[in-house]
Amino acid sequence: MKRCIFLCHLIEAAQRRKISLDEMLLQAAGWGLQGAEADYDALQAAPQPVLEALERAGIPLLALYGKCDLAHGGDLERARAMLSFAAAHQIRQVLIVPGYPKPGENREQITQELIRRLQVLCGIGAAAQIHLSIENFGYADRPYHTIGEIERLLAAVPDLCYTLDTGNFLFGRENALRAASLFAPRIHHVHCKDFSLRPIPGSQTERDDHGAPLYPAALGAGAAPLAAVIARLREYGYQGALSIEQFGVADPFSAVRESLSFLKKH
């Protein structure tokens, strides 16, 4: 399994420490970083400088993610463009955030529209040898929030892959370890995310489905069963990336170091 991180976290950490992205990448590589994951929109703003910085540091771009509002019949061409960009840069993992019902809309109708659009895109991705995936999103208004909703989408779209997000299950108080076992054959990417149930000075505050606070934390400093999930994935033969996601942590630089240290130990 390769240790990976969202590129935006390295950029934020570099800005906070007032160092260059090149310096941050070299620092992270020294801590054991083996790959990066990027937001499609952010990468489009300045693709060459970012890609060149990654190349200088010897860190490959392993995954891409982006929002496409398939739920309302739009953004199909944008999704195609994202897949084309991934293919052109030998990126094999693409996560799509496919939209969700607006207030007052019929959740079932939106889900059916998502299924139809995802079926089309998965065919395109498969032809380009790209694993197109969805993740268990943290907010309850998304029809891909719970284990049951993920199970339904994967059953309806046989070529759809799954990105396991360890922290997002804390929003619905579901079991990430159960999801790792249930969906093991379809897991092609993992977002390693952690939340503390106790306040962390300087961190943002999220709320779970019941209104209880969740505080973004470095890996291993929160309530997500990360060590057990990683061990379970290893049992099932998972060899993909473990991608650190840490939006809202108090100190991005320290969190990068601590999270990479955690992954190296597990």
PDB file of N, CA and C in Angstrom, residues 178-234:
ATOM      1  N   ARG A 178     -16.585  -2.676   9.138  1.00  0.00           N
ATOM      2  CA  ARG A 178     -17.599  -3.489   8.447  1.00  0.00           C
ATOM      3  C   ARG A 178     -17.622  -3.162   6.957  1.00  0.00           C
ATOM      4  N   ALA A 179     -17.534  -1.880   6.627  1.00  0.00           N
ATOM      5  CA  ALA A 179     -17.529  -1.477   5.219  1.00  0.00           C
ATOM      6  C   ALA A 179     -16.295  -2.009   4.496  1.00  0.00           C
ATOM      7  N   ALA A 180     -15.151  -2.005   5.172  1.00  0.00           N
ATOM      8  CA  ALA A 180     -13.922  -2.527   4.557  1.00  0.00           C
ATOM      9  C   ALA A 180     -14.073  -3.997   4.191  1.00  0.00           C
ATOM     10  N   SER A 181     -14.762  -4.750   5.031  1.00  0.00           N
ATOM     11  CA  SER A 181     -14.987  -6.170   4.745  1.00  0.00           C
ATOM     12  C   SER A 181     -16.061  -6.365   3.675  1.00  0.00           C
ATOM     13  N   LEU A 182     -17.159  -5.624   3.804  1.00  0.00           N
ATOM     14  CA  LEU A 182     -18.295  -5.794   2.905  1.00  0.00           C
ATOM     15  C   LEU A 182     -17.949  -5.433   1.461  1.00  0.00           C
ATOM     16  N   PHE A 183     -17.171  -4.370   1.286  1.00  0.00           N
ATOM     17  CA  PHE A 183     -16.904  -3.855  -0.054  1.00  0.00           C
ATOM     18  C   PHE A 183     -15.496  -4.163  -0.552  1.00  0.00           C
ATOM     19  N   ALA A 184     -14.774  -5.014   0.142  1.00  0.00           N
ATOM     20  CA  ALA A 184     -13.362  -5.262  -0.183  1.00  0.00           C
ATOM     21  C   ALA A 184     -13.089  -5.498  -1.675  1.00  0.00           C
ATOM     22  N   PRO A 185     -13.876  -6.309  -2.379  1.00  0.00           N
ATOM     23  CA  PRO A 185     -13.563  -6.542  -3.801  1.00  0.00           C
ATOM     24  C   PRO A 185     -13.707  -5.299  -4.679  1.00  0.00           C
ATOM     25  N   ARG A 186     -14.447  -4.292  -4.207  1.00  0.00           N
ATOM     26  CA  ARG A 186     -14.702  -3.103  -5.023  1.00  0.00           C
ATOM     27  C   ARG A 186     -13.857  -1.893  -4.592  1.00  0.00           C
ATOM     28  N   ILE A 187     -13.078  -2.057  -3.522  1.00  0.00           N
ATOM     29  CA  ILE A 187     -12.268  -0.942  -3.022  1.00  0.00           C
ATOM     30  C   ILE A 187     -11.006  -0.802  -3.863  1.00  0.00           C
ATOM     31  N   HIS A 188     -10.880   0.331  -4.531  1.00  0.00           N
ATOM     32  CA  HIS A 188      -9.695   0.612  -5.345  1.00  0.00           C
ATOM     33  C   HIS A 188      -8.924   1.820  -4.840  1.00  0.00           C
ATOM     34  N   HIS A 189      -9.441   2.486  -3.806  1.00  0.00           N
ATOM     35  CA  HIS A 189      -8.763   3.654  -3.257  1.00  0.00           C
ATOM     36  C   HIS A 189      -9.286   3.858  -1.836  1.00  0.00           C
ATOM     37  N   VAL A 190      -8.474   4.476  -0.992  1.00  0.00           N
ATOM     38  CA  VAL A 190      -8.866   4.696   0.404  1.00  0.00           C
ATOM     39  C   VAL A 190      -8.511   6.121   0.802  1.00  0.00           C
ATOM     40  N   HIS A 191      -9.477   6.827   1.393  1.00  0.00           N
ATOM     41  CA  HIS A 191      -9.228   8.122   2.018  1.00  0.00           C
ATOM     42  C   HIS A 191      -9.084   7.894   3.516  1.00  0.00           C
ATOM     43  N   CYS A 192      -7.903   8.134   4.026  1.00  0.00           N
ATOM     44  CA  CYS A 192      -7.643   7.981   5.453  1.00  0.00           C
ATOM     45  C   CYS A 192      -7.917   9.313   6.141  1.00  0.00           C
ATOM     46  N   LYS A 193      -8.960   9.339   6.911  1.00  0.00           N
ATOM     47  CA  LYS A 193      -9.426  10.559   7.576  1.00  0.00           C
ATOM     48  C   LYS A 193      -9.778  10.223   9.014  1.00  0.00           C
ATOM     49  N   ASP A 194      -9.517  11.177   9.913  1.00  0.00           N
ATOM     50  CA  ASP A 194      -9.800  10.924  11.320  1.00  0.00           C
ATOM     51  C   ASP A 194     -10.436  12.155  11.957  1.00  0.00           C
ATOM     52  N   PHE A 195     -11.307  11.918  12.917  1.00  0.00           N
ATOM     53  CA  PHE A 195     -11.938  12.977  13.691  1.00  0.00           C
ATOM     54  C   PHE A 195     -11.833  12.632  15.166  1.00  0.00           C
ATOM     55  N   SER A 196     -11.488  13.617  15.958  1.00  0.00           N
ATOM     56  CA  SER A 196     -11.512  13.452  17.404  1.00  0.00           C
ATOM     57  C   SER A 196     -12.908  13.792  17.920  1.00  0.00           C
ATOM     58  N   LEU A 197     -13.316  13.121  18.982  1.00  0.00           N
ATOM     59  CA  LEU A 197     -14.590  13.434  19.630  1.00  0.00           C
ATOM     60  C   LEU A 197     -14.403  14.502  20.711  1.00  0.00           C
ATOM     61  N   ARG A 198     -13.150  14.843  20.956  1.00  0.00           N
ATOM     62  CA  ARG A 198     -12.830  15.872  21.940  1.00  0.00           C
ATOM     63  C   ARG A 198     -12.272  17.101  21.213  1.00  0.00           C
ATOM     64  N   PRO A 199     -12.528  18.285  21.736  1.00  0.00           N
ATOM     65  CA  PRO A 199     -12.053  19.505  21.060  1.00  0.00           C
ATOM     66  C   PRO A 199     -10.541  19.516  20.866  1.00  0.00           C
ATOM     67  N   ILE A 200     -10.125  20.044  19.722  1.00  0.00           N
ATOM     68  CA  ILE A 200      -8.716  20.268  19.419  1.00  0.00           C
ATOM     69  C   ILE A 200      -8.554  21.759  19.146  1.00  0.00           C
ATOM     70  N   PRO A 201      -7.826  22.478  19.962  1.00  0.00           N
ATOM     71  CA  PRO A 201      -7.678  23.920  19.762  1.00  0.00           C
ATOM     72  C   PRO A 201      -7.197  24.259  18.351  1.00  0.00           C
ATOM     73  N   GLY A 202      -7.923  25.143  17.692  1.00  0.00           N
ATOM     74  CA  GLY A 202      -7.525  25.586  16.368  1.00  0.00           C
ATOM     75  C   GLY A 202      -8.123  24.807  15.221  1.00  0.00           C
ATOM     76  N   SER A 203      -8.742  23.664  15.499  1.00  0.00           N
ATOM     77  CA  SER A 203      -9.335  22.867  14.418  1.00  0.00           C
ATOM     78  C   SER A 203     -10.740  23.371  14.110  1.00  0.00           C
ATOM     79  N   GLN A 204     -11.216  23.053  12.912  1.00  0.00           N
ATOM     80  CA  GLN A 204     -12.597  23.338  12.572  1.00  0.00           C
ATOM     81  C   GLN A 204     -13.511  22.373  13.332  1.00  0.00           C
ATOM     82  N   THR A 205     -14.805  22.648  13.299  1.00  0.00           N
ATOM     83  CA  THR A 205     -15.779  21.769  13.950  1.00  0.00           C
ATOM     84  C   THR A 205     -16.793  21.304  12.919  1.00  0.00           C
ATOM     85  N   GLU A 206     -16.934  19.996  12.789  1.00  0.00           N
ATOM     86  CA  GLU A 206     -17.987  19.396  11.983  1.00  0.00           C
ATOM     87  C   GLU A 206     -19.056  18.861  12.932  1.00  0.00           C
ATOM     88  N   ARG A 207     -20.207  18.503  12.372  1.00  0.00           N
ATOM     89  CA  ARG A 207     -21.277  17.919  13.180  1.00  0.00           C
ATOM     90  C   ARG A 207     -21.721  16.607  12.552  1.00  0.00           C
ATOM     91  N   ASP A 208     -21.891  15.576  13.384  1.00  0.00           N
ATOM     92  CA  ASP A 208     -22.365  14.308  12.843  1.00  0.00           C
ATOM     93  C   ASP A 208     -23.873  14.383  12.606  1.00  0.00           C
ATOM     94  N   ASP A 209     -24.464  13.294  12.160  1.00  0.00           N
ATOM     95  CA  ASP A 209     -25.887  13.287  11.806  1.00  0.00           C
ATOM     96  C   ASP A 209     -26.792  13.592  12.999  1.00  0.00           C
ATOM     97  N   HIS A 210     -26.260  13.464  14.199  1.00  0.00           N
ATOM     98  CA  HIS A 210     -27.042  13.699  15.412  1.00  0.00           C
ATOM     99  C   HIS A 210     -26.699  15.038  16.070  1.00  0.00           C
ATOM    100  N   GLY A 211     -25.828  15.808  15.415  1.00  0.00           N
ATOM    101  CA  GLY A 211     -25.474  17.118  15.939  1.00  0.00           C
ATOM    102  C   GLY A 211     -24.267  17.159  16.848  1.00  0.00           C
ATOM    103  N   ALA A 212     -23.667  16.005  17.116  1.00  0.00           N
ATOM    104  CA  ALA A 212     -22.490  15.970  17.987  1.00  0.00           C
ATOM    105  C   ALA A 212     -21.261  16.478  17.231  1.00  0.00           C
ATOM    106  N   PRO A 213     -20.343  17.163  17.921  1.00  0.00           N
ATOM    107  CA  PRO A 213     -19.177  17.731  17.236  1.00  0.00           C
ATOM    108  C   PRO A 213     -18.121  16.686  16.885  1.00  0.00           C
ATOM    109  N   LEU A 214     -17.476  16.916  15.751  1.00  0.00           N
ATOM    110  CA  LEU A 214     -16.335  16.126  15.300  1.00  0.00           C
ATOM    111  C   LEU A 214     -15.217  17.112  14.967  1.00  0.00           C
ATOM    112  N   TYR A 215     -13.997  16.793  15.408  1.00  0.00           N
ATOM    113  CA  TYR A 215     -12.878  17.707  15.221  1.00  0.00           C
ATOM    114  C   TYR A 215     -11.806  17.057  14.339  1.00  0.00           C
ATOM    115  N   PRO A 216     -11.519  17.624  13.168  1.00  0.00           N
ATOM    116  CA  PRO A 216     -10.507  17.046  12.275  1.00  0.00           C
ATOM    117  C   PRO A 216      -9.175  16.855  12.994  1.00  0.00           C
ATOM    118  N   ALA A 217      -8.584  15.672  12.786  1.00  0.00           N
ATOM    119  CA  ALA A 217      -7.363  15.315  13.510  1.00  0.00           C
ATOM    120  C   ALA A 217      -6.377  14.605  12.596  1.00  0.00           C
ATOM    121  N   ALA A 218      -5.110  14.624  12.983  1.00  0.00           N
ATOM    122  CA  ALA A 218      -4.113  13.804  12.302  1.00  0.00           C
ATOM    123  C   ALA A 218      -4.484  12.334  12.486  1.00  0.00           C
ATOM    124  N   LEU A 219      -4.048  11.498  11.566  1.00  0.00           N
ATOM    125  CA  LEU A 219      -4.385  10.075  11.637  1.00  0.00           C
ATOM    126  C   LEU A 219      -3.900   9.468  12.944  1.00  0.00           C
ATOM    127  N   GLY A 220      -4.781   8.705  13.577  1.00  0.00           N
ATOM    128  CA  GLY A 220      -4.444   8.051  14.827  1.00  0.00           C
ATOM    129  C   GLY A 220      -4.761   8.868  16.057  1.00  0.00           C
ATOM    130  N   ALA A 221      -5.128  10.150  15.854  1.00  0.00           N
ATOM    131  CA  ALA A 221      -5.437  11.018  16.993  1.00  0.00           C
ATOM    132  C   ALA A 221      -6.930  11.156  17.214  1.00  0.00           C
ATOM    133  N   GLY A 222      -7.721  10.380  16.479  1.00  0.00           N
ATOM    134  CA  GLY A 222      -9.166  10.491  16.578  1.00  0.00           C
ATOM    135  C   GLY A 222      -9.839   9.159  16.842  1.00  0.00           C
ATOM    136  N   ALA A 223     -11.117   9.082  16.432  1.00  0.00           N
ATOM    137  CA  ALA A 223     -11.954   7.925  16.770  1.00  0.00           C
ATOM    138  C   ALA A 223     -12.098   6.911  15.641  1.00  0.00           C
ATOM    139  N   ALA A 224     -11.617   7.215  14.451  1.00  0.00           N
ATOM    140  CA  ALA A 224     -11.745   6.264  13.338  1.00  0.00           C
ATOM    141  C   ALA A 224     -10.864   5.037  13.594  1.00  0.00           C
ATOM    142  N   PRO A 225     -11.362   3.832  13.302  1.00  0.00           N
ATOM    143  CA  PRO A 225     -10.586   2.611  13.567  1.00  0.00           C
ATOM    144  C   PRO A 225      -9.560   2.341  12.464  1.00  0.00           C
ATOM    145  N   LEU A 226      -8.656   3.272  12.271  1.00  0.00           N
ATOM    146  CA  LEU A 226      -7.752   3.232  11.122  1.00  0.00           C
ATOM    147  C   LEU A 226      -6.835   2.013  11.108  1.00  0.00           C
ATOM    148  N   ALA A 227      -6.209   1.720  12.230  1.00  0.00           N
ATOM    149  CA  ALA A 227      -5.286   0.584  12.266  1.00  0.00           C
ATOM    150  C   ALA A 227      -6.005  -0.716  11.907  1.00  0.00           C
ATOM    151  N   ALA A 228      -7.206  -0.894  12.447  1.00  0.00           N
ATOM    152  CA  ALA A 228      -7.976  -2.111  12.164  1.00  0.00           C
ATOM    153  C   ALA A 228      -8.406  -2.165  10.703  1.00  0.00           C
ATOM    154  N   VAL A 229      -8.807  -1.025  10.143  1.00  0.00           N
ATOM    155  CA  VAL A 229      -9.214  -0.988   8.736  1.00  0.00           C
ATOM    156  C   VAL A 229      -8.041  -1.323   7.834  1.00  0.00           C
ATOM    157  N   ILE A 230      -6.879  -0.746   8.093  1.00  0.00           N
ATOM    158  CA  ILE A 230      -5.698  -1.021   7.268  1.00  0.00           C
ATOM    159  C   ILE A 230      -5.318  -2.497   7.355  1.00  0.00           C
ATOM    160  N   ALA A 231      -5.385  -3.048   8.556  1.00  0.00           N
ATOM    161  CA  ALA A 231      -5.078  -4.475   8.725  1.00  0.00           C
ATOM    162  C   ALA A 231      -6.072  -5.338   7.958  1.00  0.00           C
ATOM    163  N   ARG A 232      -7.351  -4.977   7.986  1.00  0.00           N
ATOM    164  CA  ARG A 232      -8.374  -5.733   7.278  1.00  0.00           C
ATOM    165  C   ARG A 232      -8.158  -5.644   5.757  1.00  0.00           C
ATOM    166  N   LEU A 233      -7.844  -4.464   5.274  1.00  0.00           N
ATOM    167  CA  LEU A 233      -7.577  -4.304   3.841  1.00  0.00           C
ATOM    168  C   LEU A 233      -6.378  -5.147   3.413  1.00  0.00           C
ATOM    169  N   ARG A 234      -5.362  -5.184   4.256  1.00  0.00           N
ATOM    170  CA  ARG A 234      -4.184  -6.002   3.941  1.00  0.00           C
ATOM    171  C   ARG A 234      -4.567  -7.475   3.862  1.00  0.00           C
TER     172      ARG A 234
END
